[in-house]
Short mmCIF file of C-alpha atoms in Angstrom, two decimals:
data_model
loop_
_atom_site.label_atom_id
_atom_site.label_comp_id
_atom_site.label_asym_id
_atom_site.label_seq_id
_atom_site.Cartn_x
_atom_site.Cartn_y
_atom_site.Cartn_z
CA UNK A 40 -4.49 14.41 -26.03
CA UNK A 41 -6.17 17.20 -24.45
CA UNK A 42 -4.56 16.94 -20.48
CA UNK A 43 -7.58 16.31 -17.24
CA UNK A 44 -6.94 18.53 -14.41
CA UNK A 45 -7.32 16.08 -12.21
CA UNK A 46 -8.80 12.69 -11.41
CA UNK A 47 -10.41 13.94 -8.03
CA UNK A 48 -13.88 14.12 -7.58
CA UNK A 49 -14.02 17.45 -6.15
CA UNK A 50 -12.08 18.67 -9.20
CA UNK A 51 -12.92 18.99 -13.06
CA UNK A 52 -12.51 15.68 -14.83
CA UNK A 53 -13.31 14.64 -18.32
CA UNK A 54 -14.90 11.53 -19.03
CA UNK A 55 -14.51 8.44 -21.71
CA UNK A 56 -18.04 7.34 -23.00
CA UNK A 57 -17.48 3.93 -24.61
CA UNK A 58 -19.40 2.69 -27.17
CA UNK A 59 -18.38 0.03 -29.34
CA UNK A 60 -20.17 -0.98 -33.01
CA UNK A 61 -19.91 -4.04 -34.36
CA UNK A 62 -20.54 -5.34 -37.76
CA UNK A 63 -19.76 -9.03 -38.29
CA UNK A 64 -20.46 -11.26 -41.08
CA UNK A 65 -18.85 -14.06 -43.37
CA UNK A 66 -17.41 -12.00 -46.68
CA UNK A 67 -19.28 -14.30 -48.99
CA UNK A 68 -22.28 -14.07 -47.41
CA UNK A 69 -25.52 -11.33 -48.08
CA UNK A 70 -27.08 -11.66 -44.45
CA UNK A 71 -27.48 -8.38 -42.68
CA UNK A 72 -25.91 -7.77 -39.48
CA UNK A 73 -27.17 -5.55 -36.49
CA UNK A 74 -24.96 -3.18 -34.73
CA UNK A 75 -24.70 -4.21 -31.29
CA UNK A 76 -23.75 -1.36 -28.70
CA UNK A 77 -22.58 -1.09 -24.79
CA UNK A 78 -22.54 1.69 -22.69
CA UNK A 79 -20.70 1.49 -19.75
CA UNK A 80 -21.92 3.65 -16.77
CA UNK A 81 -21.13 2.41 -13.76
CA UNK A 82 -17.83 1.92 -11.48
CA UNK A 83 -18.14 -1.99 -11.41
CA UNK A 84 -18.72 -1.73 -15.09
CA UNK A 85 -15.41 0.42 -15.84
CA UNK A 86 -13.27 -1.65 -13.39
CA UNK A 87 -13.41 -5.17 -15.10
CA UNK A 88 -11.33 -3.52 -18.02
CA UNK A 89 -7.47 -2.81 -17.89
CA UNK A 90 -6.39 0.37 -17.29
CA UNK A 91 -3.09 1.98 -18.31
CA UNK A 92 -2.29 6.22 -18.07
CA UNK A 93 -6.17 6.24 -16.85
CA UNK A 94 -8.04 5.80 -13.61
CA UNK A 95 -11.91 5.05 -13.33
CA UNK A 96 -13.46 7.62 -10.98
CA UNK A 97 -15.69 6.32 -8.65
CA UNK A 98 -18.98 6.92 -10.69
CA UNK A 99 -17.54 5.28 -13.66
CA UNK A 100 -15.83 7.93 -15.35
CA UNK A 101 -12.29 6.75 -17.25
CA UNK A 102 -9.56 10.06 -16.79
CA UNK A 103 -5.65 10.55 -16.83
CA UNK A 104 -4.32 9.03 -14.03
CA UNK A 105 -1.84 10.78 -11.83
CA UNK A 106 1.90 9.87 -12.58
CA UNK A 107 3.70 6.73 -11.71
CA UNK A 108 7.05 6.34 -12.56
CA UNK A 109 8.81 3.15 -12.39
CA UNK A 110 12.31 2.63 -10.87
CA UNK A 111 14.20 -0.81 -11.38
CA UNK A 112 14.36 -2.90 -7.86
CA UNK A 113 16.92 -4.91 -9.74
CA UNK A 114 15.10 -7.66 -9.93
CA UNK A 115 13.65 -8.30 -6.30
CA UNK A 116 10.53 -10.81 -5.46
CA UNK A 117 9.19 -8.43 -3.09
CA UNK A 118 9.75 -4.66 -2.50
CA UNK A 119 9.20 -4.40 1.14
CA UNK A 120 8.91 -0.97 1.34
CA UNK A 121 10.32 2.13 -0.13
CA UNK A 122 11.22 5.81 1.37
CA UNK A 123 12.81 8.84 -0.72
CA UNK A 124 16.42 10.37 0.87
CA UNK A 125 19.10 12.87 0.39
CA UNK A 126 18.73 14.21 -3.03
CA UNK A 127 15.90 12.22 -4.47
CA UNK A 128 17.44 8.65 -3.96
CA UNK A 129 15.38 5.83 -2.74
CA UNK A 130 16.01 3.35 -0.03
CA UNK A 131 13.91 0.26 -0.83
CA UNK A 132 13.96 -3.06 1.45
CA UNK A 133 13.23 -5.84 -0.74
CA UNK A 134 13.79 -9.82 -1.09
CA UNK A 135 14.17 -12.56 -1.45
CA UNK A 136 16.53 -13.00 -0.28
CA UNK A 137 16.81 -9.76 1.63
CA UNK A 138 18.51 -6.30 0.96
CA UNK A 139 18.41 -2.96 1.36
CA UNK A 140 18.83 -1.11 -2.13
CA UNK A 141 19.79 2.74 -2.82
CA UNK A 142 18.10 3.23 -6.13
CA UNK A 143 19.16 6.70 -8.04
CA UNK A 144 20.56 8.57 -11.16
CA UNK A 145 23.41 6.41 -10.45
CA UNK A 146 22.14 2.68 -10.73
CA UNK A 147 21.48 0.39 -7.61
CA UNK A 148 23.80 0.20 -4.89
CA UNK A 149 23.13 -2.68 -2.57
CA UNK A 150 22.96 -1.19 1.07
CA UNK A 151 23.11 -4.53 3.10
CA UNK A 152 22.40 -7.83 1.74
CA UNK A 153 21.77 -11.31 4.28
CA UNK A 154 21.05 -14.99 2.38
CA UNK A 155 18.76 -16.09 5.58
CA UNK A 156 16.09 -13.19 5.82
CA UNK A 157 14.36 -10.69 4.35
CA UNK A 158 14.19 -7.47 5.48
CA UNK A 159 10.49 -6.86 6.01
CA UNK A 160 9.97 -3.43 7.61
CA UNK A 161 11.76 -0.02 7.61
CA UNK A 162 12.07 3.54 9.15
CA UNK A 163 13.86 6.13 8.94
CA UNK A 164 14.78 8.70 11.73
CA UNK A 165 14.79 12.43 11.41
CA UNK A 166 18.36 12.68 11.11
CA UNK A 167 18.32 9.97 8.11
CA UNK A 168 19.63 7.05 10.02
CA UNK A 169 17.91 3.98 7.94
CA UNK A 170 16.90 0.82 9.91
CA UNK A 171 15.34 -2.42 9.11
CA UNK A 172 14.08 -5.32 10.68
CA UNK A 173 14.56 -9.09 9.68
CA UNK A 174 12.07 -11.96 9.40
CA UNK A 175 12.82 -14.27 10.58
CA UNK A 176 15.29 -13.32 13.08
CA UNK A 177 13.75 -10.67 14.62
CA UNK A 178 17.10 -8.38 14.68
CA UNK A 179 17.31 -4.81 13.83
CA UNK A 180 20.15 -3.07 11.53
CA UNK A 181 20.90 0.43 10.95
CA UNK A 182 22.45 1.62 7.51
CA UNK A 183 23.70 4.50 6.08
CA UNK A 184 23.23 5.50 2.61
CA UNK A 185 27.74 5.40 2.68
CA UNK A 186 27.12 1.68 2.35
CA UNK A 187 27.37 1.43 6.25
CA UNK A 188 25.80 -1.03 8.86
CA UNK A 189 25.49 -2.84 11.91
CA UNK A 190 23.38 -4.74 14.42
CA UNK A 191 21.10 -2.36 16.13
CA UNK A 192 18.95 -4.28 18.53
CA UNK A 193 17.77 -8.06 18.78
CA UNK A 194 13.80 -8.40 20.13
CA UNK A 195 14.24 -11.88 20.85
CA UNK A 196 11.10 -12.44 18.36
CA UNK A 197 10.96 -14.34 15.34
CA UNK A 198 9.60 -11.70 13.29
CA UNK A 199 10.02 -8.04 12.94
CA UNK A 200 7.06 -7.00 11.04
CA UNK A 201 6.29 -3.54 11.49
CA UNK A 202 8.53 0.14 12.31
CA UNK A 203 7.81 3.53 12.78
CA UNK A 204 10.06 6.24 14.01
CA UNK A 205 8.75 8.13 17.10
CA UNK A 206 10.44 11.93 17.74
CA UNK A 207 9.04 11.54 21.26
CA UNK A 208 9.49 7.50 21.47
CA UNK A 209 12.29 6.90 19.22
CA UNK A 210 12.24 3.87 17.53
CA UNK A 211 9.02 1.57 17.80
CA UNK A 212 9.26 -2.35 16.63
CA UNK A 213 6.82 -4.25 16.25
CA UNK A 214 7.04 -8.28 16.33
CA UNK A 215 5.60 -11.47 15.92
CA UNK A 216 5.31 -14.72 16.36
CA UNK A 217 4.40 -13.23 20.04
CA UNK A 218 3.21 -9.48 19.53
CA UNK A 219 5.39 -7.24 21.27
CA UNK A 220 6.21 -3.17 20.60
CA UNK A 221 9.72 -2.07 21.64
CA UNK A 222 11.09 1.32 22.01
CA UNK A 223 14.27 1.92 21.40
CA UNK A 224 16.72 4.60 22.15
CA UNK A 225 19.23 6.25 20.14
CA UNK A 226 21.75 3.98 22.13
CA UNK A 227 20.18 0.73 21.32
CA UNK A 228 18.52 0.45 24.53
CA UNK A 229 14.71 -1.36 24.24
CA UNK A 230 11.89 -1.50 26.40
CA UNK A 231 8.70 -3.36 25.60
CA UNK A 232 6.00 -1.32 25.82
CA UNK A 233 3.22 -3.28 24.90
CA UNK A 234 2.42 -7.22 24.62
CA UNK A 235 -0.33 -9.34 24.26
CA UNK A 236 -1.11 -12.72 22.98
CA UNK A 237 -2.05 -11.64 19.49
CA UNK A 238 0.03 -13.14 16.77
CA UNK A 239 1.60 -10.33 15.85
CA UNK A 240 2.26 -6.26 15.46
CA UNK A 241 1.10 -5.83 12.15
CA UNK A 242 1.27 -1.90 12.10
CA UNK A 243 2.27 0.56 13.31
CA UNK A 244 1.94 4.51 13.42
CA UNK A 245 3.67 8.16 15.24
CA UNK A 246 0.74 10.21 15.59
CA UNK A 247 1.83 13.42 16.99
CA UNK A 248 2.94 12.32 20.25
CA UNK A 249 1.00 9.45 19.96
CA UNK A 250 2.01 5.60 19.56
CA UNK A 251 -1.04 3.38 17.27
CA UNK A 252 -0.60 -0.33 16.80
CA UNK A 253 -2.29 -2.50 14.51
CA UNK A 254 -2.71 -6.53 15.47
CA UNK A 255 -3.22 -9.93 13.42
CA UNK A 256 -5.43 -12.14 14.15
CA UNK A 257 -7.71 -10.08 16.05
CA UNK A 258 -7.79 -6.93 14.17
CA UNK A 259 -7.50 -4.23 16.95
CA UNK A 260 -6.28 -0.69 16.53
CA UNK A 261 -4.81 0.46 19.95
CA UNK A 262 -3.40 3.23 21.22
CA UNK A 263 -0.31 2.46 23.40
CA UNK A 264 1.74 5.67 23.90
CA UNK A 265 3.71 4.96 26.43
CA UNK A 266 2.98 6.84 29.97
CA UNK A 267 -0.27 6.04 29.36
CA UNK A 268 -3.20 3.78 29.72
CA UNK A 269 -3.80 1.09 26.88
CA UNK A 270 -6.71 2.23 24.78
CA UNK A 271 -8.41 0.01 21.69
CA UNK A 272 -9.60 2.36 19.47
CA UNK A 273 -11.13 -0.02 17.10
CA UNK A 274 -11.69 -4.03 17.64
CA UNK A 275 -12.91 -5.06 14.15
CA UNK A 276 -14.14 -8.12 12.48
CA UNK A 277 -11.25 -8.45 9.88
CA UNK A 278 -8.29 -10.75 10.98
CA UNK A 279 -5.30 -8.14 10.69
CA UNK A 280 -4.79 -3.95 10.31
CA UNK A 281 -2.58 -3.52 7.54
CA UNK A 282 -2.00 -0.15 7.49
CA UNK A 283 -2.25 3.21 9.62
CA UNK A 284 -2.29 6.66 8.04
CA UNK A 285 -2.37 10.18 9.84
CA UNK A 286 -3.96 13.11 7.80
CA UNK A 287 -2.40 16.80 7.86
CA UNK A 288 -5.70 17.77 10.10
CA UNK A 289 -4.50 15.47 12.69
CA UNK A 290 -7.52 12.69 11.58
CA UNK A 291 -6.78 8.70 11.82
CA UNK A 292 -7.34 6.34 9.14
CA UNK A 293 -6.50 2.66 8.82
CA UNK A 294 -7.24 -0.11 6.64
CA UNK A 295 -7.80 -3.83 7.66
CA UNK A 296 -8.25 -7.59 6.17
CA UNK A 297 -9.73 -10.85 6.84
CA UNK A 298 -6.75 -12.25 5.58
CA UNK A 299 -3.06 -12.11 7.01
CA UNK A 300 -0.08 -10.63 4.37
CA UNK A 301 1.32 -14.29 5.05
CA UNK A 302 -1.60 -15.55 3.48
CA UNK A 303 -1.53 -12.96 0.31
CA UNK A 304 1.83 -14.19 0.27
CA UNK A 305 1.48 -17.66 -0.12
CA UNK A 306 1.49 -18.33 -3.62
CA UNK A 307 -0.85 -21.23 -3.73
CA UNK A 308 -3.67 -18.58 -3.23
CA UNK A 309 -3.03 -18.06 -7.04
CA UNK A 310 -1.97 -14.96 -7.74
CA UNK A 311 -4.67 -12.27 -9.38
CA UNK A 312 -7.50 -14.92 -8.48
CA UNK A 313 -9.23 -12.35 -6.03
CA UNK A 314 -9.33 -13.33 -2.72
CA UNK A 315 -9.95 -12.32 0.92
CA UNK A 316 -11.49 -8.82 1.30
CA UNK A 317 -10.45 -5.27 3.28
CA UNK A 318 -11.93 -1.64 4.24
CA UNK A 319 -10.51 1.43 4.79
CA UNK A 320 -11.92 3.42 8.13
CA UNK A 321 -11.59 6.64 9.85
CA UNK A 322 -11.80 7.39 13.79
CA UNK A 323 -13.89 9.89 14.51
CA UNK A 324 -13.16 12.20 17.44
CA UNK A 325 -15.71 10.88 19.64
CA UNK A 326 -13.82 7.65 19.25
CA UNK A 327 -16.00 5.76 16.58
CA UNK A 328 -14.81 4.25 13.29
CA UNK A 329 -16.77 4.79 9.95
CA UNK A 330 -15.82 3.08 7.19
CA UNK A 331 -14.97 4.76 3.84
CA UNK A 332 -14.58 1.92 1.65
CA UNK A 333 -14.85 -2.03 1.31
CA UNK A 334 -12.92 -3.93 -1.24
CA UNK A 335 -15.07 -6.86 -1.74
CA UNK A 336 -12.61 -9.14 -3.65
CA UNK A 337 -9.31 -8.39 -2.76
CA UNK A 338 -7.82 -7.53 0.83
CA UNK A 339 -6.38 -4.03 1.62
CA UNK A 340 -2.53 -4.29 2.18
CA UNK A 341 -1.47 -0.65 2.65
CA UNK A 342 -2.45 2.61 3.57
CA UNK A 343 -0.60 6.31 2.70
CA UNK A 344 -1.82 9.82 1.76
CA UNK A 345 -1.70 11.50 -1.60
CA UNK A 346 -0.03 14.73 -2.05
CA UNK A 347 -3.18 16.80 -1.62
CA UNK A 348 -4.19 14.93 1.78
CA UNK A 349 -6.27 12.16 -0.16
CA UNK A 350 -6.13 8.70 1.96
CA UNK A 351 -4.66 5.86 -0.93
CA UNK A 352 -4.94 2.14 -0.54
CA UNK A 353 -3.08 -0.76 -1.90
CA UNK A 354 -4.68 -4.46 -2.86
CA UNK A 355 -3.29 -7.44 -2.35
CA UNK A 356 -4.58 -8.99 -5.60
CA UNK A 357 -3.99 -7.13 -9.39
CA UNK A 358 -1.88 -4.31 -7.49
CA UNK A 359 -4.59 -1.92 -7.24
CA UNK A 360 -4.10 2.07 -6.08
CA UNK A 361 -7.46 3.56 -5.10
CA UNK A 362 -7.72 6.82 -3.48
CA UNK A 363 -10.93 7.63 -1.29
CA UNK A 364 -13.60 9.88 -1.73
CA UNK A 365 -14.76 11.88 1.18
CA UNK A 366 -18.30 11.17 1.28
CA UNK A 367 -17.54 6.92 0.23
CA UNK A 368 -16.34 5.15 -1.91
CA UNK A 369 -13.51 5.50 -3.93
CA UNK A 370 -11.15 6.13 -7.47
CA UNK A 371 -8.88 3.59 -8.90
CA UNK A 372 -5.28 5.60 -9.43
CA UNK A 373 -3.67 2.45 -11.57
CA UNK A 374 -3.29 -1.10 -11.60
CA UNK A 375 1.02 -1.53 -11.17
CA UNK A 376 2.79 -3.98 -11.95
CA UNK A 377 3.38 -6.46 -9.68
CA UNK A 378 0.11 -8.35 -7.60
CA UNK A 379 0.58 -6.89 -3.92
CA UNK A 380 0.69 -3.11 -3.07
CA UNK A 381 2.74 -3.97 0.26
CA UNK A 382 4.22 -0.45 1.15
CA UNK A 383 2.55 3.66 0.45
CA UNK A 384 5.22 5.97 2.45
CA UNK A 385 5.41 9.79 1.62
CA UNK A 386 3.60 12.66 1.04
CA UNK A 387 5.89 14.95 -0.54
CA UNK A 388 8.01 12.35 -2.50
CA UNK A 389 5.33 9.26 -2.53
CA UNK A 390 7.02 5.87 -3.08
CA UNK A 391 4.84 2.66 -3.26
CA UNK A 392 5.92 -0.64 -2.75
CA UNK A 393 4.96 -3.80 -5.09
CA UNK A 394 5.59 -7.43 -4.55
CA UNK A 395 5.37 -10.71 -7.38
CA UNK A 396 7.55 -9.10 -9.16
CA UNK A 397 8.88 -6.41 -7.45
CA UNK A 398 8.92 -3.00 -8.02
CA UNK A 399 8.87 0.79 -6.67
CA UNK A 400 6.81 3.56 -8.15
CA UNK A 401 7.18 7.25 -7.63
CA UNK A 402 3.71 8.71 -7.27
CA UNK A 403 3.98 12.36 -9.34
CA UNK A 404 1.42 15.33 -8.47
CA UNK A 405 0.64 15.98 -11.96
CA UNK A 406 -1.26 13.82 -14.75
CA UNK A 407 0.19 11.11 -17.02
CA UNK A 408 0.95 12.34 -20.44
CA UNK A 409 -1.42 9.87 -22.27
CA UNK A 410 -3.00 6.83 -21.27
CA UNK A 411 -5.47 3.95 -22.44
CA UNK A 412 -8.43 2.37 -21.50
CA UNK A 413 -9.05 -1.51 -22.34
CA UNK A 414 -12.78 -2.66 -22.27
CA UNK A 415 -13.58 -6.34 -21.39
CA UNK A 416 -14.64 -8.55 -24.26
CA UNK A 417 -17.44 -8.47 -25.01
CA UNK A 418 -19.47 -11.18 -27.24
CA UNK A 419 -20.06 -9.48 -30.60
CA UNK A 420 -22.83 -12.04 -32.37
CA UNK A 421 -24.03 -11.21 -35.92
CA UNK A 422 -27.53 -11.57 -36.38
#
């Protein structure tokens, strides 16, 4: 198959025309039949089929899809989140119930494993240090990728559901049922440095020197570096941010969704039905936030960069990767397996994140080596 040099718009793609003939009739019978023919042209068109090596480029166009290689979560519900360490190894949080995994050449080792949580959110510090917060329980654990741990810091808090690691700030936490953002020193030491009545910290981001936080239910972006004043930088109409990304140029981007992840967990939804919708935004400098893209049938639950600077998002529903196109809109990168994109870290080594089942996917910088598109059926009636 001759290879696409990418599956970004701003660089040479080839596309798929498909045109299917059809010529159905009873063998015993002399009746002529009509060909009947479809073109698909459009985005919406390309999107209800199944894609698997391709993507569908956001003016319809089916190309080789980047690479995504699957690595075995050894059987997990949920993969949390996932971050590549020493050597090419993966740390992955996943449940239920929860542990901390070190996937590699070698097999799975099991990091830290506890019957009564799961571990929802992770970080890691610049010196490698791995911690990971419990829900419920609200409790804090740092591991090693030796296989060590211990109890790093209890918020009080039912829920830890967001981290980020801070050069400046050190460790930021982010809880719920009450939202509440702790910093926390390399001693263990935490101060809360923001509150509110929200329901929870839902994400959270190190921007430069710079701390963002995302809420649920209200849906505010704020800035709450500590030292200085509290600034919302976006008060939406969705119920919850779900992710916050930081581009190379120093530009903000975050995604939100007018549902909670605790409702695109619940399973009674119905998995794959297509519920709830999200956006993807940008902050502009003079403090204004544009939206790139609106998933209209399935909320956004992560947010991560590609390895050329690209902004990718995550669905809750079919376990959709889209990346977005500068001037709107964007390209969907592959439907994984497993419902919920909950976790895009990386931008060297990109590891995403998949829950019901499951699952973590290295995100390569080249092309897939084949793929296939699958068309919708369509009703082929003889005439």
């Amino acid at each position: 198959m001759q290879r696409v040099s990418a599956i970004r718009r701003s660089r040479a793609a080839a596309a798929v025309l498909l045109t299917i003939a059809v010529a159905l009739a009873p063998a015993t019978s002399a009746v002529a039949v009509t060909a009947s023919f479809w073109r698909m042209d459009s985005f919406a068109a390309a999107e209800e089929g199944h894609v698997d090596g391709t993507g569908i480029l956001h003016d319809g166009r089916i190309v080789l899809s980047s690479e995504f290689e699957r690595i075995d979560a050894d059987g997990a519900q949920y993969a949390w989140a996932g971050e590549s360490v020493r050597g090419g190894d993966v740390v992955v949080v996943a449940g239920t119930p929860g542990r901390v995994l070190l996937l590699g050449d070698g097999g799975t080792v099991e990091l830290l494993s506890m019957e009564t949580s799961d571990f929802t959110a992770m970080a890691v510090s610049n010196s490698g240090d791995i911690y990971v917060g419990t829900a419920p329980g609200g409790e804090v654990y740092v591991v090693t990728t030796d296989g060590e741990s211990r109890l790093f810091f209890e918020t009080g808090e039912g829920y830890v559901w967001s981290m980020a690691y801070s050069e400046e700030h050190g460790l930021l936490v982010g809880t719920g049922d009450e939202a509440k953002v702790y910093a926390i020193d390399e001693s263990g030491s935490g101060t809360v440095i923001y509150e509110s009545n929200d329901s929870s910290v839902s994400a959270l981001a190190s921007v430069g020197d710079r701390v963002l936080a995302g809420t649920s239910i209200d849906g505010m972006l704020l800035d709450i570096t500590p030292g200085s004043a509290l600034r919302v930088l976006s008060d939406t109409s969705f119920e919850e941010i779900s992710g916050v990304a930081r581009g190379a140029d120093g530009t903000v981007y975050f995604a939100a969704t007018t549902v909670s992840l605790e409702d695109v967990l619940d399973e009674s939804n119905g998995f794959g039905s297509g519920f709830g919708d999200g956006a993807v935004f940008r902050l502009t400098p003079t403090g204004s936030a544009i939206e790139l893209w609106h998933s209209a049938d399935a909320p956004v639950t992560s947010l991560g960069l590609s390895h050329d600077g690209s902004v990718l998002a995550g669905t809750g529903s079919g376990g959709l990767v889209y990346s977005m196109v500068p001037d709107g809109g964007a390209d969907l990168l592959a439907r994984l397996d497993g419902e919920e994109v909950l976790s895009i870290r990386g931008t060297d080594d990109i590891i995403i994140a998949v829950g019901a089942p499951g699952g973590v996917y290295r995100m390569g910088s080249g092309l897939a080596e084949s793929g296939e598109y699958e068309s919708e059926v369509f009703d082929a009636r003889s005439h």
